[in-house]
PDB file of N, CA and C in Angstrom:
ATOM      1  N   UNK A   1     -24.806  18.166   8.576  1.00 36.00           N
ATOM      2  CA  UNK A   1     -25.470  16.907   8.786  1.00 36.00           C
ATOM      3  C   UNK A   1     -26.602  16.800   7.767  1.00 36.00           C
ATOM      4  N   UNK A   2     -26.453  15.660   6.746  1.00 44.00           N
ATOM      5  CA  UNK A   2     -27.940  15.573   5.730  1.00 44.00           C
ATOM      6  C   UNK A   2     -28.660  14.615   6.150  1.00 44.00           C
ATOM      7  N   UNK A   3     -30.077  14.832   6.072  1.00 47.00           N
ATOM      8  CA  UNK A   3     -31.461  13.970   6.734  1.00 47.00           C
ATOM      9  C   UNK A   3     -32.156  13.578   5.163  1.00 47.00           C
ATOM     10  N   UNK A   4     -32.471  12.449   5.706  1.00 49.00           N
ATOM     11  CA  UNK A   4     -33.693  12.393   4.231  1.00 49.00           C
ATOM     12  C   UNK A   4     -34.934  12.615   4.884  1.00 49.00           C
ATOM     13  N   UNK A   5     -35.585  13.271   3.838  1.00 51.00           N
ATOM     14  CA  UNK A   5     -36.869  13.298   3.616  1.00 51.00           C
ATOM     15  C   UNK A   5     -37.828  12.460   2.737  1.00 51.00           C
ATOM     16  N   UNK A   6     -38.704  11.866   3.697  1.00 52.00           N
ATOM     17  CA  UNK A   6     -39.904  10.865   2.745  1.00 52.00           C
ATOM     18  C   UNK A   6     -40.976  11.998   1.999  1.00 52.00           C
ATOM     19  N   UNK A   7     -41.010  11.705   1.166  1.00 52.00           N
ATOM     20  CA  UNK A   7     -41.949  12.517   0.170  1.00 52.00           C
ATOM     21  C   UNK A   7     -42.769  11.706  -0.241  1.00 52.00           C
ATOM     22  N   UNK A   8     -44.388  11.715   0.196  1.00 50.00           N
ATOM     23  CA  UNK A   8     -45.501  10.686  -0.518  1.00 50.00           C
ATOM     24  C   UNK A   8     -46.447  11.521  -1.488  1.00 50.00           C
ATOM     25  N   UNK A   9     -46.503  11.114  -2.529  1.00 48.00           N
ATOM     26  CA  UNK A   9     -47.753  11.975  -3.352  1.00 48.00           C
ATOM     27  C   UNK A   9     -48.757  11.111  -3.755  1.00 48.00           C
ATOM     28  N   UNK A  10     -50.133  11.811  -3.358  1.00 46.00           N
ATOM     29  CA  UNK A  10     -51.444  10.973  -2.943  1.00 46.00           C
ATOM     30  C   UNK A  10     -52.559  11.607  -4.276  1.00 46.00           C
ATOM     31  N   UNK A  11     -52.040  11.426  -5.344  1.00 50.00           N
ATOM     32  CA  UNK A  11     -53.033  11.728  -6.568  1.00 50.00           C
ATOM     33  C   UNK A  11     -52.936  13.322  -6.568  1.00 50.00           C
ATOM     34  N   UNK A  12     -54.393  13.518  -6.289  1.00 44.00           N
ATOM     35  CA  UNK A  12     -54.655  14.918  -6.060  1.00 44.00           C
ATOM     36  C   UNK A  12     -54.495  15.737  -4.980  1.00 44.00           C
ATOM     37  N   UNK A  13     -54.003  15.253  -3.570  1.00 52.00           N
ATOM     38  CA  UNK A  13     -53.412  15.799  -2.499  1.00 52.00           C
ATOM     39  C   UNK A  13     -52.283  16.400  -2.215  1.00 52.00           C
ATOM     40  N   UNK A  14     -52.127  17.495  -1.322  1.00 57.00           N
ATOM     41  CA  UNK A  14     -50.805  17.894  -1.466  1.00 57.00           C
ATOM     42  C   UNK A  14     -49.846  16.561  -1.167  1.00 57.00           C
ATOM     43  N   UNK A  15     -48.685  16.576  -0.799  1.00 69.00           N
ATOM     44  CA  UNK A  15     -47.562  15.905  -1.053  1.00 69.00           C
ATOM     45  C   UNK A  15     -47.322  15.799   0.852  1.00 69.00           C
ATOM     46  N   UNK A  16     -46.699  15.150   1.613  1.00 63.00           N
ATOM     47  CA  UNK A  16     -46.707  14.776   2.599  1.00 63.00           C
ATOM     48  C   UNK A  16     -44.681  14.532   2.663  1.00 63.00           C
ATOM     49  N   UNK A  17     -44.199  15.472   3.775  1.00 71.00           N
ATOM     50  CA  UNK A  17     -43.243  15.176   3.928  1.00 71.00           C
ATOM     51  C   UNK A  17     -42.573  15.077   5.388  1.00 71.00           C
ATOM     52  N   UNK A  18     -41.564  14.569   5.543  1.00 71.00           N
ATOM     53  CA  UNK A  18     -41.302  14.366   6.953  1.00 71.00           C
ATOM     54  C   UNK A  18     -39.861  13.895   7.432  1.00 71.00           C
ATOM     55  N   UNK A  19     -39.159  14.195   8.207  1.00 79.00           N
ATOM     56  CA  UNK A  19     -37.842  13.549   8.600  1.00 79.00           C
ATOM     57  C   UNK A  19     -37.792  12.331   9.165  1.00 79.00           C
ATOM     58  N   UNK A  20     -37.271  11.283   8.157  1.00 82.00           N
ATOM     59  CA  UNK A  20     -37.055   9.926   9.034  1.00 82.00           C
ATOM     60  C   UNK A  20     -36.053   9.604   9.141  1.00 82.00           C
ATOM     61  N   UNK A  21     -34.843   9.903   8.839  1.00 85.00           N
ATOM     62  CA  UNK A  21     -33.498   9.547   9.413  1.00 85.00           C
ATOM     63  C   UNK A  21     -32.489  10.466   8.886  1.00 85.00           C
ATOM     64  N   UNK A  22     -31.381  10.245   9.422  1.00 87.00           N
ATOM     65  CA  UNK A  22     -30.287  11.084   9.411  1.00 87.00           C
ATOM     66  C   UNK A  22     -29.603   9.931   8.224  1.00 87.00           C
ATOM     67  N   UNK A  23     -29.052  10.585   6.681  1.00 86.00           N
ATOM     68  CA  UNK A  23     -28.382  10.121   5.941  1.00 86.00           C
ATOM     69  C   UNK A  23     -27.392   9.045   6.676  1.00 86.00           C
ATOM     70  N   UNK A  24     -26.811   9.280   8.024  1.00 87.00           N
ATOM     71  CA  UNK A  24     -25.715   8.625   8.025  1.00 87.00           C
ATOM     72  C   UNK A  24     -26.379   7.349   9.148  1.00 87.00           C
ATOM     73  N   UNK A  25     -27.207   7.093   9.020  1.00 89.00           N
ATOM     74  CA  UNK A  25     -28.402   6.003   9.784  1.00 89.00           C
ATOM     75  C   UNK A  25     -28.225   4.661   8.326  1.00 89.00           C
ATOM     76  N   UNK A  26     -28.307   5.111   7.442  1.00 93.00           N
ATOM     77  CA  UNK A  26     -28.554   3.885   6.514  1.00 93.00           C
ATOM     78  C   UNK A  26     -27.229   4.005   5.589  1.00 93.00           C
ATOM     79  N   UNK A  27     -26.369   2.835   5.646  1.00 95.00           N
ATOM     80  CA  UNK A  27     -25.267   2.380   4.562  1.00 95.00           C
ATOM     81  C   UNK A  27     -25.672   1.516   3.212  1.00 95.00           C
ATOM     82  N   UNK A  28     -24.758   1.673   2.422  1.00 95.00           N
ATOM     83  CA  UNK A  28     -25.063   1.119   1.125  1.00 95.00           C
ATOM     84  C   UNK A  28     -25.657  -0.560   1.284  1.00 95.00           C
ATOM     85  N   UNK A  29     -26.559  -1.409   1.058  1.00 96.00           N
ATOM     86  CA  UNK A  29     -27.179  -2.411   1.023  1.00 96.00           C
ATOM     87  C   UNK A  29     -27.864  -2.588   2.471  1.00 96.00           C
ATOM     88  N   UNK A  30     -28.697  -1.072   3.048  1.00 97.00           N
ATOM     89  CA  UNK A  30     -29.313  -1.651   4.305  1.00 97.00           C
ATOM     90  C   UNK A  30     -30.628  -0.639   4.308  1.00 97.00           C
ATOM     91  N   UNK A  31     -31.558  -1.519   5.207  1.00 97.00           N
ATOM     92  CA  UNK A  31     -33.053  -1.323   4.772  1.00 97.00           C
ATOM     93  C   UNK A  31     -33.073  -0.684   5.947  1.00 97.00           C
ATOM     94  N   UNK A  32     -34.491   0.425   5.833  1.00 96.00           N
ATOM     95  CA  UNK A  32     -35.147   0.555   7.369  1.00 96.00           C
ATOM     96  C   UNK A  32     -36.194   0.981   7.217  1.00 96.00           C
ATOM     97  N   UNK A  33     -37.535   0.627   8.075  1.00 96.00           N
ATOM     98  CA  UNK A  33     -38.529   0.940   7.783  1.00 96.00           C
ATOM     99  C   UNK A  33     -38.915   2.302   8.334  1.00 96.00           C
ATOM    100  N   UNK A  34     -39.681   2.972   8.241  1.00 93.00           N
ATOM    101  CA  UNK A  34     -40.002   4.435   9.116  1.00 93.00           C
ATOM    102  C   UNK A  34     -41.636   5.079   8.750  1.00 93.00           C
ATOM    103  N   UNK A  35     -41.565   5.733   9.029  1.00 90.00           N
ATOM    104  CA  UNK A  35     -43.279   5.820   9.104  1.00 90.00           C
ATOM    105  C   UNK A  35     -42.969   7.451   8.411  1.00 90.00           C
ATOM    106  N   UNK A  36     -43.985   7.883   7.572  1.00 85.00           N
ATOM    107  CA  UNK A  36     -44.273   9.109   7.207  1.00 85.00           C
ATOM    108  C   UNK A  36     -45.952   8.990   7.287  1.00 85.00           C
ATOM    109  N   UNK A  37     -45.964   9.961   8.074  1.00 83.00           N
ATOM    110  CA  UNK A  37     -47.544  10.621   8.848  1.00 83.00           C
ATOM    111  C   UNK A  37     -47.992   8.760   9.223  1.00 83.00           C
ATOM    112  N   UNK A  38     -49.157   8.155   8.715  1.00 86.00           N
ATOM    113  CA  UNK A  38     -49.553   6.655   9.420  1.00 86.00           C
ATOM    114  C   UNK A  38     -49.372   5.865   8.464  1.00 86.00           C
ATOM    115  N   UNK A  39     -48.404   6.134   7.122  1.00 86.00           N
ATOM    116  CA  UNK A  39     -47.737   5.641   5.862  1.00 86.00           C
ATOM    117  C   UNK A  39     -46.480   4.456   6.461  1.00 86.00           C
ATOM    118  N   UNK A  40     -46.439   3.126   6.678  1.00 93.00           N
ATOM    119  CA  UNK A  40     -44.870   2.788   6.874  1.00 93.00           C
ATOM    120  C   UNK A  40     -44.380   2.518   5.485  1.00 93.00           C
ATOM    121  N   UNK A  41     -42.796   3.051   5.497  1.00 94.00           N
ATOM    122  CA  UNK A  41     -41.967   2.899   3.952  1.00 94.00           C
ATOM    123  C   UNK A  41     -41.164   2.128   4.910  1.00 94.00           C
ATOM    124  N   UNK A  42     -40.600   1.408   3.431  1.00 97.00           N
ATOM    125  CA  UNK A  42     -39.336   0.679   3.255  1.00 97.00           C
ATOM    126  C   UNK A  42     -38.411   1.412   2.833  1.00 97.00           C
ATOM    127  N   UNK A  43     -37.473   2.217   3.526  1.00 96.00           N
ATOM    128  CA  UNK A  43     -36.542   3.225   3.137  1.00 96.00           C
ATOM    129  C   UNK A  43     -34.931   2.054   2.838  1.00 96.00           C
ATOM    130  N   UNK A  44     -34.558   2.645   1.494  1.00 97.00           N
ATOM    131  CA  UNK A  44     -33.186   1.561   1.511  1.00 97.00           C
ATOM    132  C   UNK A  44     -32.534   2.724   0.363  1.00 97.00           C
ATOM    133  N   UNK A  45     -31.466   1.608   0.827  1.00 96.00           N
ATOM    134  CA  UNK A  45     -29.986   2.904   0.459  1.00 96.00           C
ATOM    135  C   UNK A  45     -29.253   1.664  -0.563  1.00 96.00           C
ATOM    136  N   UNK A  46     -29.163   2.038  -1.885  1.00 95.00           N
ATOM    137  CA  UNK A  46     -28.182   1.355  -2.956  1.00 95.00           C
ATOM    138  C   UNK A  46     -27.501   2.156  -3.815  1.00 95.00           C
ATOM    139  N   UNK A  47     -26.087   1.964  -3.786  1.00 92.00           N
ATOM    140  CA  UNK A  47     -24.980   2.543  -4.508  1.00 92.00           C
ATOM    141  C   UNK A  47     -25.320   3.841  -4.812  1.00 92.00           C
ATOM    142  N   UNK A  48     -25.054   4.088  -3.237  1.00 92.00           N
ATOM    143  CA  UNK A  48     -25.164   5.618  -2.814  1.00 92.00           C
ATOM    144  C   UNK A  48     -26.579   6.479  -2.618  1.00 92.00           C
ATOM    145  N   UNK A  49     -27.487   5.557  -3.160  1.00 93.00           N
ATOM    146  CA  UNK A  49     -28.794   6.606  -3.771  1.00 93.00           C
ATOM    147  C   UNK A  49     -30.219   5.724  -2.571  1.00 93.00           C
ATOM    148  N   UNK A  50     -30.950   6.616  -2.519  1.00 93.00           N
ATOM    149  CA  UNK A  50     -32.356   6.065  -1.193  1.00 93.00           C
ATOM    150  C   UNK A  50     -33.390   5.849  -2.234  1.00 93.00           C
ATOM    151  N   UNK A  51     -33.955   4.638  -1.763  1.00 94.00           N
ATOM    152  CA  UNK A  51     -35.288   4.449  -2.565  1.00 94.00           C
ATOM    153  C   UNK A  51     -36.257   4.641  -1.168  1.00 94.00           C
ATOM    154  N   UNK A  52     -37.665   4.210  -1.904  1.00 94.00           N
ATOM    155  CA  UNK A  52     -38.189   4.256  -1.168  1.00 94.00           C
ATOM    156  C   UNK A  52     -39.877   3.913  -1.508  1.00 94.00           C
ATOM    157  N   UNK A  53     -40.093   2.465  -0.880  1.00 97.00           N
ATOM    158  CA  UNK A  53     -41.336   1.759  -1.514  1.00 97.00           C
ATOM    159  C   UNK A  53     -42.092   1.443  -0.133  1.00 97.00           C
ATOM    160  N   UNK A  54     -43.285   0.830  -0.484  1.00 96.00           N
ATOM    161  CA  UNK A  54     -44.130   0.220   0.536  1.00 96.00           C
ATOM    162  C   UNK A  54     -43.418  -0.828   1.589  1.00 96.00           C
ATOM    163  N   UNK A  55     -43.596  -1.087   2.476  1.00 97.00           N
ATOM    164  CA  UNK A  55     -43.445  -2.024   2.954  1.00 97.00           C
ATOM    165  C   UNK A  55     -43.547  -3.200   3.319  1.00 97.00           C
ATOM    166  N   UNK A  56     -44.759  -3.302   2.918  1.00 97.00           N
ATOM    167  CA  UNK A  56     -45.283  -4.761   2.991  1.00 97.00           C
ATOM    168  C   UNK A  56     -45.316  -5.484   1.610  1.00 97.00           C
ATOM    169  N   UNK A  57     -45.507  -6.878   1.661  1.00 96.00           N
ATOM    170  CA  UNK A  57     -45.370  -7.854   0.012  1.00 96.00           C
ATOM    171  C   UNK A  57     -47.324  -7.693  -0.061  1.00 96.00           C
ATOM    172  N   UNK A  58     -47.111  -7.593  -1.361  1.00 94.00           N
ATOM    173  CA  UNK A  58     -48.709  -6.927  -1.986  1.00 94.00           C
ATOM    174  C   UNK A  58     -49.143  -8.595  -2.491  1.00 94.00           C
ATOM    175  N   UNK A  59     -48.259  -9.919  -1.562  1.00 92.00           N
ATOM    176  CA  UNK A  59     -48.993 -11.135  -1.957  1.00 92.00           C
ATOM    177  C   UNK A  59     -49.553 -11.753  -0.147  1.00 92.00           C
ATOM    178  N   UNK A  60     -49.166 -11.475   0.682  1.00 91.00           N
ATOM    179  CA  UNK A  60     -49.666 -12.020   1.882  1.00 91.00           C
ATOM    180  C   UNK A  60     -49.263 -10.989   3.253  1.00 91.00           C
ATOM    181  N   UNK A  61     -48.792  -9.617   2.445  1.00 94.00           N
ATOM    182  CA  UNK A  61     -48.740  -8.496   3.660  1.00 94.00           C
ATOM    183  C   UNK A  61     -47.246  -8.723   4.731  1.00 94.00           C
ATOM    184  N   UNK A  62     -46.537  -9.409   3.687  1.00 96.00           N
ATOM    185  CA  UNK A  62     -45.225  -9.799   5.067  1.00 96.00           C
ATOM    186  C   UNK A  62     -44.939  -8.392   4.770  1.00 96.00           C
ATOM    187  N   UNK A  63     -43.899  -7.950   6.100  1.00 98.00           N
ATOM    188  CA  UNK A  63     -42.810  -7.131   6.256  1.00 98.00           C
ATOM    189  C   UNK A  63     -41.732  -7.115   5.541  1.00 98.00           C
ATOM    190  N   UNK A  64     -41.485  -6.266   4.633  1.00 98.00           N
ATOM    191  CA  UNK A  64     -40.113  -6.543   3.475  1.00 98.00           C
ATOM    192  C   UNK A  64     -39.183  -6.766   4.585  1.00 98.00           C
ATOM    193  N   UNK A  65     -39.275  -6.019   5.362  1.00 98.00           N
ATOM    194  CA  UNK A  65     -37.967  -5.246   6.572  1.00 98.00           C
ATOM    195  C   UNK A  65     -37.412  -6.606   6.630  1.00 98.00           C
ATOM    196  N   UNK A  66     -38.147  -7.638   7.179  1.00 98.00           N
ATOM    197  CA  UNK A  66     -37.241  -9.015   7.526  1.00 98.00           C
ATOM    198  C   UNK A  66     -37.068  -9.766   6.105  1.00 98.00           C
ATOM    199  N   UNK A  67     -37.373  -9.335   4.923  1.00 97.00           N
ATOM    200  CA  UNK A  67     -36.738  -9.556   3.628  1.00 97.00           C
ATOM    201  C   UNK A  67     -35.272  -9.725   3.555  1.00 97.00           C
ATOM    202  N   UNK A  68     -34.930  -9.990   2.217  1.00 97.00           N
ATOM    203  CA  UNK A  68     -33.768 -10.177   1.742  1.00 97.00           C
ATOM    204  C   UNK A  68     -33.146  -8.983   0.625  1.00 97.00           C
ATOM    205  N   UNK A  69     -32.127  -7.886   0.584  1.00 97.00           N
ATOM    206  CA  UNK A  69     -31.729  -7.471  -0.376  1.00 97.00           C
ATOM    207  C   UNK A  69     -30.718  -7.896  -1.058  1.00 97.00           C
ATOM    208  N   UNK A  70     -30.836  -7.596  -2.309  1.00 95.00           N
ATOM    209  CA  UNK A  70     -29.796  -8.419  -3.322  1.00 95.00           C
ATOM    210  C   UNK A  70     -30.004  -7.601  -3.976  1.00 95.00           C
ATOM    211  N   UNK A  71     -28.436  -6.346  -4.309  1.00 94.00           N
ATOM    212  CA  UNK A  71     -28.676  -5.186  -5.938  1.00 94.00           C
ATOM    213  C   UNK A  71     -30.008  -4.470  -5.194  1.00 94.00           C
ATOM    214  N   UNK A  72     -30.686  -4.357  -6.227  1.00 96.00           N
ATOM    215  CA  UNK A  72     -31.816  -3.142  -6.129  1.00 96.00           C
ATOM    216  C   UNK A  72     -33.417  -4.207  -6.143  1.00 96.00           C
ATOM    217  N   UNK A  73     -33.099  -5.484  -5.593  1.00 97.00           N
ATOM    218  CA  UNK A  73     -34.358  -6.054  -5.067  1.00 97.00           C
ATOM    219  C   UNK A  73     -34.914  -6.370  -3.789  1.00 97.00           C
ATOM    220  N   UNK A  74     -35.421  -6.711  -3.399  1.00 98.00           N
ATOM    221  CA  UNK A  74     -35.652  -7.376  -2.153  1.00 98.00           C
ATOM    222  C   UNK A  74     -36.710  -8.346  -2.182  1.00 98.00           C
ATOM    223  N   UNK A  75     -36.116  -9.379  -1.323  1.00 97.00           N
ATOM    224  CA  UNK A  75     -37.088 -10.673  -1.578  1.00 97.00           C
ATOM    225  C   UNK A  75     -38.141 -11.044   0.149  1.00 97.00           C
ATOM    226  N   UNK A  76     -39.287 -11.045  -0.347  1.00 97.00           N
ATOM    227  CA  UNK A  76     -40.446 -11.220   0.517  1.00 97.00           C
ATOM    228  C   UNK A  76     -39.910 -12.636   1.754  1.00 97.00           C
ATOM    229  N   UNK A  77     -40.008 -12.519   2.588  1.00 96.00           N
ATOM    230  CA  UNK A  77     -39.497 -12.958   3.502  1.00 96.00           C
ATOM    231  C   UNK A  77     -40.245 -14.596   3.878  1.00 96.00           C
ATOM    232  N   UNK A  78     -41.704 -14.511   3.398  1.00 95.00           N
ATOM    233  CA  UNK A  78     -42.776 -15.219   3.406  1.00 95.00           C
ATOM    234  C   UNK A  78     -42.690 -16.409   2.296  1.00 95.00           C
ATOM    235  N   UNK A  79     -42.693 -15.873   1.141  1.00 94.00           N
ATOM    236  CA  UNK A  79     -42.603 -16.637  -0.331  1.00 94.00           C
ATOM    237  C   UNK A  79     -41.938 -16.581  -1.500  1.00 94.00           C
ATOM    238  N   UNK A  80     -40.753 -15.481  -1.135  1.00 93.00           N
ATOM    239  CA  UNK A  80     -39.780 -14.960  -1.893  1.00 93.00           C
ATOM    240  C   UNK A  80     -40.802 -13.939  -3.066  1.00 93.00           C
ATOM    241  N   UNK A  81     -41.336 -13.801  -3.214  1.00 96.00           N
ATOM    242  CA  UNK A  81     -42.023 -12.385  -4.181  1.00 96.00           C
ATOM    243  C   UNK A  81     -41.213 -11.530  -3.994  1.00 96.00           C
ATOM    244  N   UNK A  82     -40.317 -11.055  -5.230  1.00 97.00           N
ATOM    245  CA  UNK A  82     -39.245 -10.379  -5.276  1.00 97.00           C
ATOM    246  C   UNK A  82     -39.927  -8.653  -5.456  1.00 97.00           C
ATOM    247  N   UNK A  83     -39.348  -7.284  -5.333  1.00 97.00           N
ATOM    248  CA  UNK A  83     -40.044  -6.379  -6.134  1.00 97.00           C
ATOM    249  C   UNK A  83     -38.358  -5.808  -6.000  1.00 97.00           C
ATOM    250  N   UNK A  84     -38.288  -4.364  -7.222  1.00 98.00           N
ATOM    251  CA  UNK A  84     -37.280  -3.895  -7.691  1.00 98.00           C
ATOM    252  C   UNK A  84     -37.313  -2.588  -6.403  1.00 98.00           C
ATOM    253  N   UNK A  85     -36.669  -2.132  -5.630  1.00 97.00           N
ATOM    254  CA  UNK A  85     -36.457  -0.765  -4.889  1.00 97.00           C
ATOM    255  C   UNK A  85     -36.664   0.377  -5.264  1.00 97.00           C
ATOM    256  N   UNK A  86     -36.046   0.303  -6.346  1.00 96.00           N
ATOM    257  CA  UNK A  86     -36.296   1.359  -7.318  1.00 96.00           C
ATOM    258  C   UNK A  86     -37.684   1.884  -7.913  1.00 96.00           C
ATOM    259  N   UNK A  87     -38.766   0.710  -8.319  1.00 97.00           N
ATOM    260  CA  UNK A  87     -39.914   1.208  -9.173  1.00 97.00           C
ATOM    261  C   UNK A  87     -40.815   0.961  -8.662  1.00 97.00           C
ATOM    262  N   UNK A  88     -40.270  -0.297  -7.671  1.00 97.00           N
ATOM    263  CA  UNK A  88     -41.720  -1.129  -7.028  1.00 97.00           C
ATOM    264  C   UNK A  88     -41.887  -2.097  -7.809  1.00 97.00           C
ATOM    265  N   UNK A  89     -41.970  -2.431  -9.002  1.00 97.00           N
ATOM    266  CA  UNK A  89     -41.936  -3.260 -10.147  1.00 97.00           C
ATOM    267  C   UNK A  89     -41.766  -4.680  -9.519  1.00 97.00           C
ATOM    268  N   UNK A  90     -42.873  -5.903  -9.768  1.00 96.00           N
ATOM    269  CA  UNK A  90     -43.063  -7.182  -9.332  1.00 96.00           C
ATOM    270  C   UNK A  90     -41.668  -8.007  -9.542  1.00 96.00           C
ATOM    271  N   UNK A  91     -40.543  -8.361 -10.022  1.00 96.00           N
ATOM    272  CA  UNK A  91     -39.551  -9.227 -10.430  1.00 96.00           C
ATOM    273  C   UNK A  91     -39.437 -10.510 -10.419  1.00 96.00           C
ATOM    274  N   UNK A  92     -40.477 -11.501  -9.351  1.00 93.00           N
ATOM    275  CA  UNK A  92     -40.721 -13.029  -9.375  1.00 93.00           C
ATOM    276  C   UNK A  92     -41.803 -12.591  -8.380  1.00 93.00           C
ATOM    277  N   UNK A  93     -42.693 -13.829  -8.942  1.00 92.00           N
ATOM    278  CA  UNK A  93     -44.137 -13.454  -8.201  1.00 92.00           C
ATOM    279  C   UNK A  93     -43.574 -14.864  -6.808  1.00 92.00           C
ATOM    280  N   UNK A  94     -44.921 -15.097  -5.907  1.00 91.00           N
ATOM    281  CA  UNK A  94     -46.074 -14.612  -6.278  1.00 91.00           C
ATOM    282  C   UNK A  94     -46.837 -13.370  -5.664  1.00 91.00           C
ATOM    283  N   UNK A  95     -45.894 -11.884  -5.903  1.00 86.00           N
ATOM    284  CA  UNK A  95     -46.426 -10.712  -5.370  1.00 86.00           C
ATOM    285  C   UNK A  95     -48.010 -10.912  -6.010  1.00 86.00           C
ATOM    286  N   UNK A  96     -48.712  -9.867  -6.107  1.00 88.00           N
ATOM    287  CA  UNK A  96     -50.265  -9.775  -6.880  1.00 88.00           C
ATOM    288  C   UNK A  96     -49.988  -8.076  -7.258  1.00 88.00           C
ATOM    289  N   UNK A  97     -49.468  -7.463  -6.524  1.00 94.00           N
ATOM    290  CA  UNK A  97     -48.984  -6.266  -7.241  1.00 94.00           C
ATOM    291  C   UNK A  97     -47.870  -5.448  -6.805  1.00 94.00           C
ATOM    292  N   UNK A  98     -47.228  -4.520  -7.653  1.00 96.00           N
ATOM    293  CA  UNK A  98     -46.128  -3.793  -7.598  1.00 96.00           C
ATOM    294  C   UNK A  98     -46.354  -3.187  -6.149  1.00 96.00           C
ATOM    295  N   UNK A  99     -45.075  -2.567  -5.865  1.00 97.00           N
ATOM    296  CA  UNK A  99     -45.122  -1.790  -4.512  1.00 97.00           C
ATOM    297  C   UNK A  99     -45.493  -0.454  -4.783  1.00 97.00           C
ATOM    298  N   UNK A 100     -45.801   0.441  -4.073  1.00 96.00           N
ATOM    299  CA  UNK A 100     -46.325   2.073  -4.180  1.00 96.00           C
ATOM    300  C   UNK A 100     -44.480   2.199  -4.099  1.00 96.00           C
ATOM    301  N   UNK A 101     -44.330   3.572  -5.021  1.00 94.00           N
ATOM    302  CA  UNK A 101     -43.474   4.032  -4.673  1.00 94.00           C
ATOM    303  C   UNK A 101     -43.108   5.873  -3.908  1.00 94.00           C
ATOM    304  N   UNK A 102     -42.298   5.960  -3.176  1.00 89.00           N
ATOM    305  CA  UNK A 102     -42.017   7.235  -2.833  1.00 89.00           C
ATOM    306  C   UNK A 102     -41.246   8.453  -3.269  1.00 89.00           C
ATOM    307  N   UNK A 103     -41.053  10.003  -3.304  1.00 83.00           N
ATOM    308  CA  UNK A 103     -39.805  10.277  -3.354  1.00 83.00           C
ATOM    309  C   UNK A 103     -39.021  10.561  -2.653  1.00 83.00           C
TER     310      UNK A 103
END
């Protein structure tokens, strides 16, 4: 049975890890949010591989979770502020900034 592990790295702090789901919990184009230590991620699964970014839109704090995925984006549920899964990277505003990302 494989589990993922959220991995957060906090600058100069050790690294923070934790079990939030069982690999076979998330299929290819589906999101879930989960908490590592009082951290919530946006855990998502695309063509085969887990990302893993902030959760909230860094333009008015919505919940990606009730977002939209499309490929390796997801669109803000609030105002469409798109960000990439992968980098966090803004893709159509009006985010104000990229998402944190995880490993």
């Amino acid at each position: 049975m494989n589990t993922y592990q959220g991995v957060r790295q906090s600058g100069e702090q050790d690294e923070v890890t934790g079990l939030v789901c069982q690999e076979s919990d998330l299929h290819d184009g589906q999101m879930k949010e989960v908490t590592v230590e009082d951290q919530k991620v946006l855990l998502v699964r695309t063509n085969g591989q887990y990302s893993a970014v902030g959760s909230r839109c860094s333009h008015y704090n919505a919940p990606l979770i009730k977002g939209t995925l499309v490929g390796e984006s997801v669109r803000c549920p609030f105002h469409g502020a798109c960000f990439n899964v992968r980098t966090g990277d803004i893709e159509e505003y009006p985010g104000l900034d990229c998402l944190p990302t995880y490993k």
